[in-house]
């Protein structure tokens, strides 16, 4: 029996698809964790896990005190 995709993976995959399609470009600012949680209807911890997964995939980068941005593609 197939299981549903975990919410944090669904959010991460959605944002990754927007990055890969060009809808989100390198240097674009992403919503805050709180804004993501509200827009997807999930707990802040779930949104944080999604952002962590995107960071691990090197698709986003955080700038303390400034926000989270789409990373430059690897050279």
PDB file of C-alpha atoms in Angstrom:
ATOM      1  CA  UNK A   1       0.000   0.000   0.000  1.00  0.00           C
ATOM      2  CA  UNK A   2       1.579   3.316  -1.047  1.00  0.00           C
ATOM      3  CA  UNK A   3       2.068   5.906   1.631  1.00  0.00           C
ATOM      4  CA  UNK A   4       1.468   9.614   1.260  1.00  0.00           C
ATOM      5  CA  UNK A   5       4.476  11.839   0.721  1.00  0.00           C
ATOM      6  CA  UNK A   6       5.631  13.507   3.945  1.00  0.00           C
ATOM      7  CA  UNK A   7       4.468  17.144   4.068  1.00  0.00           C
ATOM      8  CA  UNK A   8       8.003  18.521   4.415  1.00  0.00           C
ATOM      9  CA  UNK A   9       9.086  16.577   1.305  1.00  0.00           C
ATOM     10  CA  UNK A  10       6.045  17.832  -0.615  1.00  0.00           C
ATOM     11  CA  UNK A  11       6.930  21.445   0.256  1.00  0.00           C
ATOM     12  CA  UNK A  12      10.626  20.935  -0.567  1.00  0.00           C
ATOM     13  CA  UNK A  13       9.795  19.260  -3.878  1.00  0.00           C
ATOM     14  CA  UNK A  14       7.355  22.044  -4.760  1.00  0.00           C
ATOM     15  CA  UNK A  15       9.976  24.741  -4.142  1.00  0.00           C
ATOM     16  CA  UNK A  16      12.669  22.687  -5.919  1.00  0.00           C
ATOM     17  CA  UNK A  17      10.404  22.380  -8.966  1.00  0.00           C
ATOM     18  CA  UNK A  18       9.896  26.170  -8.994  1.00  0.00           C
ATOM     19  CA  UNK A  19      13.678  26.654  -8.860  1.00  0.00           C
ATOM     20  CA  UNK A  20      14.336  24.140 -11.646  1.00  0.00           C
ATOM     21  CA  UNK A  21      11.602  25.619 -13.868  1.00  0.00           C
ATOM     22  CA  UNK A  22      13.042  29.118 -13.490  1.00  0.00           C
ATOM     23  CA  UNK A  23      10.002  30.455 -11.650  1.00  0.00           C
ATOM     24  CA  UNK A  24      12.385  31.100  -8.755  1.00  0.00           C
ATOM     25  CA  UNK A  25      15.759  32.409  -9.896  1.00  0.00           C
ATOM     26  CA  UNK A  26      19.142  32.528  -8.122  1.00  0.00           C
ATOM     27  CA  UNK A  27      19.101  35.370  -5.622  1.00  0.00           C
ATOM     28  CA  UNK A  28      15.302  35.371  -5.222  1.00  0.00           C
ATOM     29  CA  UNK A  29      14.242  35.675  -1.588  1.00  0.00           C
ATOM     30  CA  UNK A  30      12.119  32.832  -0.257  1.00  0.00           C
ATOM     31  CA  UNK A  31       9.273  33.274   2.222  1.00  0.00           C
ATOM     32  CA  UNK A  32      10.120  32.945   5.902  1.00  0.00           C
ATOM     33  CA  UNK A  33       9.554  29.638   7.659  1.00  0.00           C
ATOM     34  CA  UNK A  34       6.473  31.125   9.308  1.00  0.00           C
ATOM     35  CA  UNK A  35       5.086  32.318   5.950  1.00  0.00           C
ATOM     36  CA  UNK A  36       5.703  28.907   4.379  1.00  0.00           C
ATOM     37  CA  UNK A  37       3.982  27.164   7.296  1.00  0.00           C
ATOM     38  CA  UNK A  38       0.946  29.426   6.940  1.00  0.00           C
ATOM     39  CA  UNK A  39       0.721  29.107   3.144  1.00  0.00           C
ATOM     40  CA  UNK A  40       0.987  25.291   3.203  1.00  0.00           C
ATOM     41  CA  UNK A  41      -1.134  24.880   6.333  1.00  0.00           C
ATOM     42  CA  UNK A  42       1.567  23.044   8.306  1.00  0.00           C
ATOM     43  CA  UNK A  43       3.420  23.476  11.597  1.00  0.00           C
ATOM     44  CA  UNK A  44       6.541  25.647  11.574  1.00  0.00           C
ATOM     45  CA  UNK A  45       8.708  22.595  12.311  1.00  0.00           C
ATOM     46  CA  UNK A  46       7.471  20.985   9.091  1.00  0.00           C
ATOM     47  CA  UNK A  47       8.340  24.106   7.085  1.00  0.00           C
ATOM     48  CA  UNK A  48      11.745  24.218   8.795  1.00  0.00           C
ATOM     49  CA  UNK A  49      12.418  20.594   7.783  1.00  0.00           C
ATOM     50  CA  UNK A  50      11.504  21.445   4.183  1.00  0.00           C
ATOM     51  CA  UNK A  51      13.939  24.370   4.191  1.00  0.00           C
ATOM     52  CA  UNK A  52      16.640  22.163   5.748  1.00  0.00           C
ATOM     53  CA  UNK A  53      16.152  19.597   2.988  1.00  0.00           C
ATOM     54  CA  UNK A  54      16.489  22.288   0.308  1.00  0.00           C
ATOM     55  CA  UNK A  55      19.632  23.565   2.021  1.00  0.00           C
ATOM     56  CA  UNK A  56      21.068  20.032   2.088  1.00  0.00           C
ATOM     57  CA  UNK A  57      20.345  19.766  -1.659  1.00  0.00           C
ATOM     58  CA  UNK A  58      22.252  23.085  -2.047  1.00  0.00           C
ATOM     59  CA  UNK A  59      19.245  24.732  -3.704  1.00  0.00           C
ATOM     60  CA  UNK A  60      18.948  27.528  -1.130  1.00  0.00           C
ATOM     61  CA  UNK A  61      21.270  29.496   1.090  1.00  0.00           C
ATOM     62  CA  UNK A  62      20.559  31.343   4.317  1.00  0.00           C
ATOM     63  CA  UNK A  63      21.909  34.754   5.222  1.00  0.00           C
ATOM     64  CA  UNK A  64      21.577  35.345   8.965  1.00  0.00           C
ATOM     65  CA  UNK A  65      19.409  38.349   9.684  1.00  0.00           C
ATOM     66  CA  UNK A  66      18.543  38.798   5.993  1.00  0.00           C
ATOM     67  CA  UNK A  67      16.590  35.730   4.909  1.00  0.00           C
ATOM     68  CA  UNK A  68      16.804  32.659   2.712  1.00  0.00           C
ATOM     69  CA  UNK A  69      17.585  32.901  -0.981  1.00  0.00           C
ATOM     70  CA  UNK A  70      17.743  30.643  -4.022  1.00  0.00           C
ATOM     71  CA  UNK A  71      21.375  29.547  -4.375  1.00  0.00           C
ATOM     72  CA  UNK A  72      23.497  30.048  -7.463  1.00  0.00           C
ATOM     73  CA  UNK A  73      23.753  26.821  -9.458  1.00  0.00           C
ATOM     74  CA  UNK A  74      27.023  24.926  -9.010  1.00  0.00           C
ATOM     75  CA  UNK A  75      29.694  25.777 -11.584  1.00  0.00           C
TER      76      UNK A  75
END
